Structure formats: C-alpha cells, structure tokens
PDB file of C-alpha atoms in Angstrom:
ATOM      1  CA  UNK A 357     -31.399  63.415  92.961  1.00 83.00           C
ATOM      2  CA  UNK A 358     -33.849  65.553  94.523  1.00 85.00           C
ATOM      3  CA  UNK A 359     -34.688  63.126  97.325  1.00 92.00           C
ATOM      4  CA  UNK A 360     -38.243  63.152  95.834  1.00 96.00           C
ATOM      5  CA  UNK A 361     -39.794  59.635  94.926  1.00 97.00           C
ATOM      6  CA  UNK A 362     -42.677  59.086  92.281  1.00 97.00           C
ATOM      7  CA  UNK A 363     -43.837  55.569  91.514  1.00 96.00           C
ATOM      8  CA  UNK A 364     -44.397  54.202  89.017  1.00 97.00           C
ATOM      9  CA  UNK A 365     -41.979  55.599  86.352  1.00 96.00           C
ATOM     10  CA  UNK A 366     -43.793  54.399  83.350  1.00 97.00           C
ATOM     11  CA  UNK A 367     -47.679  53.684  83.243  1.00 97.00           C
ATOM     12  CA  UNK A 368     -49.523  52.240  80.013  1.00 97.00           C
ATOM     13  CA  UNK A 369     -53.321  52.130  80.318  1.00 97.00           C
ATOM     14  CA  UNK A 370     -56.577  51.988  78.172  1.00 97.00           C
ATOM     15  CA  UNK A 371     -59.125  54.828  77.976  1.00 97.00           C
ATOM     16  CA  UNK A 372     -61.761  54.673  80.455  1.00 97.00           C
ATOM     17  CA  UNK A 373     -59.297  53.156  82.796  1.00 97.00           C
ATOM     18  CA  UNK A 374     -58.547  54.716  86.302  1.00 97.00           C
ATOM     19  CA  UNK A 375     -54.577  55.077  87.870  1.00 97.00           C
ATOM     20  CA  UNK A 376     -53.076  56.318  90.918  1.00 98.00           C
ATOM     21  CA  UNK A 377     -49.658  58.025  90.966  1.00 98.00           C
ATOM     22  CA  UNK A 378     -47.678  57.973  93.814  1.00 98.00           C
ATOM     23  CA  UNK A 379     -45.320  60.759  95.613  1.00 98.00           C
ATOM     24  CA  UNK A 380     -43.001  60.658  98.427  1.00 97.00           C
ATOM     25  CA  UNK A 381     -41.579  64.312  99.336  1.00 97.00           C
ATOM     26  CA  UNK A 382     -38.074  64.911 100.725  1.00 96.00           C
ATOM     27  CA  UNK A 383     -37.533  64.307 104.341  1.00 95.00           C
ATOM     28  CA  UNK A 384     -38.940  67.540 106.285  1.00 94.00           C
ATOM     29  CA  UNK A 385     -40.937  69.162 103.379  1.00 96.00           C
ATOM     30  CA  UNK A 386     -44.454  69.465 104.072  1.00 96.00           C
ATOM     31  CA  UNK A 387     -45.848  70.849 100.604  1.00 95.00           C
ATOM     32  CA  UNK A 388     -46.484  68.592  97.731  1.00 96.00           C
ATOM     33  CA  UNK A 389     -47.256  70.055  94.210  1.00 95.00           C
ATOM     34  CA  UNK A 390     -48.621  67.994  91.355  1.00 97.00           C
ATOM     35  CA  UNK A 391     -47.679  68.976  87.703  1.00 96.00           C
ATOM     36  CA  UNK A 392     -48.470  67.756  84.082  1.00 96.00           C
ATOM     37  CA  UNK A 393     -46.337  68.195  81.313  1.00 93.00           C
ATOM     38  CA  UNK A 394     -47.878  66.985  78.020  1.00 89.00           C
ATOM     39  CA  UNK A 395     -46.334  67.369  74.476  1.00 80.00           C
ATOM     40  CA  UNK A 396     -48.602  70.528  73.169  1.00 76.00           C
ATOM     41  CA  UNK A 397     -48.527  72.324  76.573  1.00 81.00           C
ATOM     42  CA  UNK A 398     -45.693  73.573  78.949  1.00 84.00           C
ATOM     43  CA  UNK A 399     -45.567  72.752  82.636  1.00 91.00           C
ATOM     44  CA  UNK A 400     -49.175  73.091  83.999  1.00 93.00           C
ATOM     45  CA  UNK A 401     -49.807  73.315  88.042  1.00 93.00           C
ATOM     46  CA  UNK A 402     -52.505  71.022  89.183  1.00 95.00           C
ATOM     47  CA  UNK A 403     -52.809  71.205  93.001  1.00 95.00           C
ATOM     48  CA  UNK A 404     -50.875  71.900  95.879  1.00 94.00           C
ATOM     49  CA  UNK A 405     -51.189  70.234  99.265  1.00 96.00           C
ATOM     50  CA  UNK A 406     -49.521  71.593 102.587  1.00 95.00           C
ATOM     51  CA  UNK A 407     -49.394  69.196 105.753  1.00 95.00           C
ATOM     52  CA  UNK A 408     -52.330  67.309 104.860  1.00 95.00           C
ATOM     53  CA  UNK A 409     -54.576  70.169 103.380  1.00 95.00           C
ATOM     54  CA  UNK A 410     -55.207  71.438  99.868  1.00 94.00           C
ATOM     55  CA  UNK A 411     -53.695  74.713  99.625  1.00 92.00           C
ATOM     56  CA  UNK A 412     -54.031  75.784  95.811  1.00 90.00           C
ATOM     57  CA  UNK A 413     -55.735  74.412  92.954  1.00 92.00           C
ATOM     58  CA  UNK A 414     -54.705  74.747  89.359  1.00 90.00           C
ATOM     59  CA  UNK A 415     -56.287  73.416  86.099  1.00 83.00           C
ATOM     60  CA  UNK A 416     -57.200  70.069  87.440  1.00 93.00           C
ATOM     61  CA  UNK A 417     -59.954  68.365  85.611  1.00 94.00           C
ATOM     62  CA  UNK A 418     -62.642  66.877  87.708  1.00 95.00           C
ATOM     63  CA  UNK A 419     -62.020  63.176  86.755  1.00 96.00           C
ATOM     64  CA  UNK A 420     -58.595  63.890  88.740  1.00 97.00           C
ATOM     65  CA  UNK A 421     -58.231  64.136  92.238  1.00 96.00           C
ATOM     66  CA  UNK A 422     -55.324  64.199  94.978  1.00 97.00           C
ATOM     67  CA  UNK A 423     -54.794  63.870  98.547  1.00 97.00           C
ATOM     68  CA  UNK A 424     -51.643  63.954 101.088  1.00 98.00           C
ATOM     69  CA  UNK A 425     -51.763  61.380 103.709  1.00 97.00           C
ATOM     70  CA  UNK A 426     -50.215  61.899 107.307  1.00 96.00           C
ATOM     71  CA  UNK A 427     -47.185  60.334 106.479  1.00 95.00           C
ATOM     72  CA  UNK A 428     -46.941  63.458 103.789  1.00 97.00           C
ATOM     73  CA  UNK A 429     -47.060  60.966 100.800  1.00 97.00           C
ATOM     74  CA  UNK A 430     -49.308  62.011  98.296  1.00 98.00           C
ATOM     75  CA  UNK A 431     -51.590  60.416  95.284  1.00 98.00           C
ATOM     76  CA  UNK A 432     -52.624  61.564  92.387  1.00 98.00           C
ATOM     77  CA  UNK A 433     -55.760  59.728  90.835  1.00 98.00           C
ATOM     78  CA  UNK A 434     -56.703  59.983  87.442  1.00 97.00           C
ATOM     79  CA  UNK A 435     -60.182  58.469  86.295  1.00 97.00           C
ATOM     80  CA  UNK A 436     -62.220  57.855  83.181  1.00 97.00           C
ATOM     81  CA  UNK A 437     -58.754  58.189  81.073  1.00 97.00           C
ATOM     82  CA  UNK A 438     -58.930  59.904  78.080  1.00 96.00           C
ATOM     83  CA  UNK A 439     -55.935  59.889  75.011  1.00 95.00           C
ATOM     84  CA  UNK A 440     -55.234  63.739  75.556  1.00 93.00           C
ATOM     85  CA  UNK A 441     -54.450  62.590  79.379  1.00 96.00           C
ATOM     86  CA  UNK A 442     -50.957  60.877  78.390  1.00 96.00           C
ATOM     87  CA  UNK A 443     -48.368  62.984  79.611  1.00 96.00           C
ATOM     88  CA  UNK A 444     -45.487  63.238  82.017  1.00 96.00           C
ATOM     89  CA  UNK A 445     -46.996  63.814  85.679  1.00 97.00           C
ATOM     90  CA  UNK A 446     -44.502  65.804  87.969  1.00 97.00           C
ATOM     91  CA  UNK A 447     -44.731  65.913  91.805  1.00 97.00           C
ATOM     92  CA  UNK A 448     -42.376  68.307  93.698  1.00 96.00           C
ATOM     93  CA  UNK A 449     -42.037  69.032  96.893  1.00 96.00           C
ATOM     94  CA  UNK A 450     -41.132  72.184  99.101  1.00 94.00           C
ATOM     95  CA  UNK A 451     -40.345  72.934 102.835  1.00 93.00           C
ATOM     96  CA  UNK A 452     -43.158  75.208 103.351  1.00 88.00           C
ATOM     97  CA  UNK A 453     -46.436  76.462 101.596  1.00 83.00           C
ATOM     98  CA  UNK A 454     -44.972  79.818 100.449  1.00 84.00           C
ATOM     99  CA  UNK A 455     -44.595  80.453  96.575  1.00 81.00           C
ATOM    100  CA  UNK A 456     -41.143  81.772  97.486  1.00 85.00           C
ATOM    101  CA  UNK A 457     -39.869  78.057  98.725  1.00 87.00           C
ATOM    102  CA  UNK A 458     -37.635  76.075  96.449  1.00 90.00           C
ATOM    103  CA  UNK A 459     -39.415  73.316  94.718  1.00 93.00           C
ATOM    104  CA  UNK A 460     -37.571  69.776  94.238  1.00 95.00           C
ATOM    105  CA  UNK A 461     -39.189  67.874  91.708  1.00 96.00           C
ATOM    106  CA  UNK A 462     -39.053  64.074  91.491  1.00 96.00           C
ATOM    107  CA  UNK A 463     -38.555  62.112  88.232  1.00 95.00           C
ATOM    108  CA  UNK A 464     -42.032  62.064  86.879  1.00 96.00           C
ATOM    109  CA  UNK A 465     -44.439  59.246  85.832  1.00 97.00           C
ATOM    110  CA  UNK A 466     -45.195  58.875  82.288  1.00 96.00           C
ATOM    111  CA  UNK A 467     -48.538  57.887  81.382  1.00 97.00           C
ATOM    112  CA  UNK A 468     -49.560  56.538  78.308  1.00 97.00           C
ATOM    113  CA  UNK A 469     -53.164  56.173  77.303  1.00 97.00           C
ATOM    114  CA  UNK A 470     -53.940  53.804  74.514  1.00 95.00           C
TER     115      UNK A 470
ATOM    116  CA  UNK B 852     -48.735  90.231  79.575  1.00 50.00           C
ATOM    117  CA  UNK B 853     -51.279  87.757  80.681  1.00 60.00           C
ATOM    118  CA  UNK B 854     -49.241  84.717  80.391  1.00 86.00           C
ATOM    119  CA  UNK B 855     -45.613  83.889  81.254  1.00 92.00           C
ATOM    120  CA  UNK B 856     -43.590  84.207  77.819  1.00 94.00           C
ATOM    121  CA  UNK B 857     -39.831  83.038  76.954  1.00 96.00           C
ATOM    122  CA  UNK B 858     -37.848  83.906  74.331  1.00 96.00           C
ATOM    123  CA  UNK B 859     -36.017  83.020  72.555  1.00 96.00           C
ATOM    124  CA  UNK B 860     -37.808  79.486  72.127  1.00 95.00           C
ATOM    125  CA  UNK B 861     -34.438  77.987  71.143  1.00 96.00           C
ATOM    126  CA  UNK B 862     -30.639  79.159  71.038  1.00 95.00           C
ATOM    127  CA  UNK B 863     -27.649  77.264  69.566  1.00 97.00           C
ATOM    128  CA  UNK B 864     -24.275  78.531  70.570  1.00 96.00           C
ATOM    129  CA  UNK B 865     -20.835  77.860  70.544  1.00 97.00           C
ATOM    130  CA  UNK B 866     -18.680  76.508  73.625  1.00 97.00           C
ATOM    131  CA  UNK B 867     -17.476  79.401  75.387  1.00 97.00           C
ATOM    132  CA  UNK B 868     -20.103  82.212  74.128  1.00 96.00           C
ATOM    133  CA  UNK B 869     -22.165  84.098  76.695  1.00 96.00           C
ATOM    134  CA  UNK B 870     -25.649  84.135  76.532  1.00 96.00           C
ATOM    135  CA  UNK B 871     -29.000  85.115  77.810  1.00 95.00           C
ATOM    136  CA  UNK B 872     -32.625  84.754  77.451  1.00 94.00           C
ATOM    137  CA  UNK B 873     -35.893  86.670  78.905  1.00 97.00           C
ATOM    138  CA  UNK B 874     -38.503  85.622  80.960  1.00 97.00           C
ATOM    139  CA  UNK B 875     -41.829  87.918  80.619  1.00 96.00           C
ATOM    140  CA  UNK B 876     -44.313  87.749  83.468  1.00 93.00           C
ATOM    141  CA  UNK B 877     -47.536  89.574  84.624  1.00 89.00           C
ATOM    142  CA  UNK B 878     -46.227  92.850  86.348  1.00 87.00           C
ATOM    143  CA  UNK B 879     -49.426  93.346  88.608  1.00 85.00           C
ATOM    144  CA  UNK B 880     -49.773  91.198  91.633  1.00 80.00           C
ATOM    145  CA  UNK B 881     -46.344  89.551  91.166  1.00 87.00           C
ATOM    146  CA  UNK B 882     -45.420  87.531  94.409  1.00 88.00           C
ATOM    147  CA  UNK B 883     -42.323  85.380  93.074  1.00 92.00           C
ATOM    148  CA  UNK B 884     -40.172  84.637  90.096  1.00 95.00           C
ATOM    149  CA  UNK B 885     -38.570  80.702  89.884  1.00 95.00           C
ATOM    150  CA  UNK B 886     -35.868  79.755  87.332  1.00 97.00           C
ATOM    151  CA  UNK B 887     -35.575  76.127  86.421  1.00 96.00           C
ATOM    152  CA  UNK B 888     -32.833  74.239  84.442  1.00 97.00           C
ATOM    153  CA  UNK B 889     -34.167  71.008  82.873  1.00 95.00           C
ATOM    154  CA  UNK B 890     -31.852  68.509  80.990  1.00 94.00           C
ATOM    155  CA  UNK B 891     -33.198  66.030  78.841  1.00 89.00           C
ATOM    156  CA  UNK B 892     -34.759  62.765  80.557  1.00 88.00           C
ATOM    157  CA  UNK B 893     -34.413  64.582  84.025  1.00 91.00           C
ATOM    158  CA  UNK B 894     -36.665  66.584  85.806  1.00 91.00           C
ATOM    159  CA  UNK B 895     -36.547  70.384  86.777  1.00 93.00           C
ATOM    160  CA  UNK B 896     -33.909  71.505  88.802  1.00 95.00           C
ATOM    161  CA  UNK B 897     -34.181  74.796  90.844  1.00 94.00           C
ATOM    162  CA  UNK B 898     -31.933  77.531  90.081  1.00 96.00           C
ATOM    163  CA  UNK B 899     -33.251  80.837  91.638  1.00 95.00           C
ATOM    164  CA  UNK B 900     -36.199  82.210  93.415  1.00 94.00           C
ATOM    165  CA  UNK B 901     -36.391  86.138  93.191  1.00 94.00           C
ATOM    166  CA  UNK B 902     -38.941  88.359  94.920  1.00 92.00           C
ATOM    167  CA  UNK B 903     -37.621  91.732  95.093  1.00 90.00           C
ATOM    168  CA  UNK B 904     -37.332  94.398  92.075  1.00 90.00           C
ATOM    169  CA  UNK B 905     -33.904  94.647  91.244  1.00 91.00           C
ATOM    170  CA  UNK B 906     -32.742  91.278  92.810  1.00 92.00           C
ATOM    171  CA  UNK B 907     -29.789  89.780  91.130  1.00 96.00           C
ATOM    172  CA  UNK B 908     -28.841  86.120  91.527  1.00 96.00           C
ATOM    173  CA  UNK B 909     -25.438  84.146  90.863  1.00 96.00           C
ATOM    174  CA  UNK B 910     -24.718  80.426  90.854  1.00 94.00           C
ATOM    175  CA  UNK B 911     -21.223  79.944  89.123  1.00 95.00           C
ATOM    176  CA  UNK B 912     -21.621  81.126  85.643  1.00 96.00           C
ATOM    177  CA  UNK B 913     -25.202  81.536  85.652  1.00 97.00           C
ATOM    178  CA  UNK B 914     -26.791  84.760  86.828  1.00 97.00           C
ATOM    179  CA  UNK B 915     -30.480  86.438  87.049  1.00 97.00           C
ATOM    180  CA  UNK B 916     -31.829  89.802  87.098  1.00 97.00           C
ATOM    181  CA  UNK B 917     -35.544  90.822  88.247  1.00 97.00           C
ATOM    182  CA  UNK B 918     -37.675  93.832  87.018  1.00 96.00           C
ATOM    183  CA  UNK B 919     -40.962  93.494  88.589  1.00 94.00           C
ATOM    184  CA  UNK B 920     -42.027  97.125  87.697  1.00 94.00           C
ATOM    185  CA  UNK B 921     -41.946  96.072  83.905  1.00 94.00           C
ATOM    186  CA  UNK B 922     -42.470  92.281  84.528  1.00 93.00           C
ATOM    187  CA  UNK B 923     -39.290  90.708  83.010  1.00 95.00           C
ATOM    188  CA  UNK B 924     -36.172  88.569  83.947  1.00 97.00           C
ATOM    189  CA  UNK B 925     -33.279  87.911  82.368  1.00 98.00           C
ATOM    190  CA  UNK B 926     -30.902  84.666  82.768  1.00 98.00           C
ATOM    191  CA  UNK B 927     -27.320  85.143  81.499  1.00 97.00           C
ATOM    192  CA  UNK B 928     -24.827  82.474  81.069  1.00 97.00           C
ATOM    193  CA  UNK B 929     -21.277  83.355  80.890  1.00 97.00           C
ATOM    194  CA  UNK B 930     -18.634  81.104  78.939  1.00 97.00           C
ATOM    195  CA  UNK B 931     -21.151  78.779  77.927  1.00 97.00           C
ATOM    196  CA  UNK B 932     -20.241  74.823  78.493  1.00 97.00           C
ATOM    197  CA  UNK B 933     -21.784  71.777  76.679  1.00 96.00           C
ATOM    198  CA  UNK B 934     -23.203  70.825  80.203  1.00 95.00           C
ATOM    199  CA  UNK B 935     -24.812  73.772  79.953  1.00 96.00           C
ATOM    200  CA  UNK B 936     -27.205  72.423  77.306  1.00 97.00           C
ATOM    201  CA  UNK B 937     -30.948  72.150  78.629  1.00 97.00           C
ATOM    202  CA  UNK B 938     -34.107  73.894  78.595  1.00 96.00           C
ATOM    203  CA  UNK B 939     -34.250  76.812  81.141  1.00 97.00           C
ATOM    204  CA  UNK B 940     -37.734  77.460  82.635  1.00 96.00           C
ATOM    205  CA  UNK B 941     -39.218  80.410  84.199  1.00 96.00           C
ATOM    206  CA  UNK B 942     -42.624  80.132  86.772  1.00 94.00           C
ATOM    207  CA  UNK B 943     -44.255  83.602  87.981  1.00 93.00           C
ATOM    208  CA  UNK B 944     -46.489  83.391  91.085  1.00 87.00           C
ATOM    209  CA  UNK B 945     -49.165  86.245  91.732  1.00 77.00           C
ATOM    210  CA  UNK B 946     -51.097  86.384  94.954  1.00 67.00           C
ATOM    211  CA  UNK B 947     -53.070  82.869  94.647  1.00 67.00           C
ATOM    212  CA  UNK B 948     -49.548  81.240  94.881  1.00 71.00           C
ATOM    213  CA  UNK B 949     -50.011  79.298  91.843  1.00 82.00           C
ATOM    214  CA  UNK B 950     -47.155  79.230  89.716  1.00 86.00           C
ATOM    215  CA  UNK B 951     -47.360  79.687  85.791  1.00 90.00           C
ATOM    216  CA  UNK B 952     -44.643  78.513  83.725  1.00 92.00           C
ATOM    217  CA  UNK B 953     -43.237  79.811  80.740  1.00 93.00           C
ATOM    218  CA  UNK B 954     -42.707  76.912  77.928  1.00 93.00           C
ATOM    219  CA  UNK B 955     -38.738  77.350  78.247  1.00 95.00           C
ATOM    220  CA  UNK B 956     -35.829  78.302  76.209  1.00 97.00           C
ATOM    221  CA  UNK B 957     -34.046  75.450  75.017  1.00 96.00           C
ATOM    222  CA  UNK B 958     -30.474  76.046  74.812  1.00 97.00           C
ATOM    223  CA  UNK B 959     -27.890  73.873  73.062  1.00 97.00           C
ATOM    224  CA  UNK B 960     -24.190  74.506  73.495  1.00 97.00           C
ATOM    225  CA  UNK B 961     -21.858  73.461  70.530  1.00 96.00           C
ATOM    226  CA  UNK B 962     -18.204  72.172  71.330  1.00 94.00           C
TER     227      UNK B 962
END
C-alpha cells in the first residue's frame, strides 16, 4: 500500500458524460500527478499540481481539467467523454515538486466509456 | 532518440537466471531517470531514481546503472525469482520536469 488513495476504483459511463476522479496523496506529500494508461499507449503524463498550483502540463486534452484543493487532495474532471477516453487513470504523489522525487502511485481508477 | 525506448519488449527466463534490460532516453537536457516495477493488477512501484552519469543503484538482487552522455540505463536482476515477474518501466525527465515513460519490459520468470 503506497498511501495514495483513489476513488472510485471503477467507473462505467456513457459517451458525452462528465466524471470526476479523486485522489488523496500520501500524508505530507505536496505534489500530485495524474497519468493515463490506455491499451494502445504507455503511461502518459497528464498534469502535475504542487501545493495547490499547476506545476507541469503534459498531453492533457482540453476536455480534461484538474485541481488540487487546500487539503491537498486532487480531482481530475473528464467531460464530453469519448470511447477513446476509456483507460486506467493513475494518481501519484511526491514530497516535493522536483523530478528527482520518488513518486508513489495510487491503485488507479478504471474508466470505461460505453 | 526522441522518445524513451525500452528493450526487449518481453523476456522469459528460468528461475535462477540473471537478466538485464535497457532503457534509452534523450541525452540532451537530461534531468532524472526513474525505474518502476509494475505487477499485474497493481500500481507502479518506484525502484530507483538516478540523476548523475555513472550512477549505480542497488536494491537487493536488482541494480541499475546510468549513462547520461549516451542516453541509456540498464536494469539488472541477479538470480531471478518467480516473484520478480512484472513489467519494468523507466521514465526520463528533462528540463521541463515532464516525465516520459517507456512502454516497459515484461519479465516472466518460470519456476
């Protein structure tokens, strides 16, 4: 158990819908990262937040948005869902915002868009 | 090399064999290299973070080396055990701090 929690574990929804994935980092960690793992792609970095502020942005679609709240938990919002958004979404956390920090991954949320 | 590449894609070995695999990454503007172990139905688990050319890290039977000038890292497993079966991922970060992951090497250790 990494100490990072993600909810829900599984999510099944329809195209065009909007969902919110939630992540709670390890106690004391200030950075949260979101990743997408789809069948035909490797692990893709989406976005990083550090202490409430966006720190780095990867290949995140405009239909996706994220935020980190004062209690440091983070939410990833996915809207106007398409079949291709079906994937495993991981959240990871680290102590600081350096790329040399060890990242601890949560168990993931499996999103299925029908 | 524009992307992070890992080879081989998959590897089958017998229990007790030693094995190694490669991660190639862009050598320009390099900042850090991470190795992860990812077991089926679990989440990636950090093994090593490496930053300096010539770095060597070790954890039990697993070790890694780093060559930032030529842009590669090797992961070695000595005396493989069935519980070492997993996908081993590497990720490289440049100056933008955005990690780029390889597709991983899937290791299966047969008893």
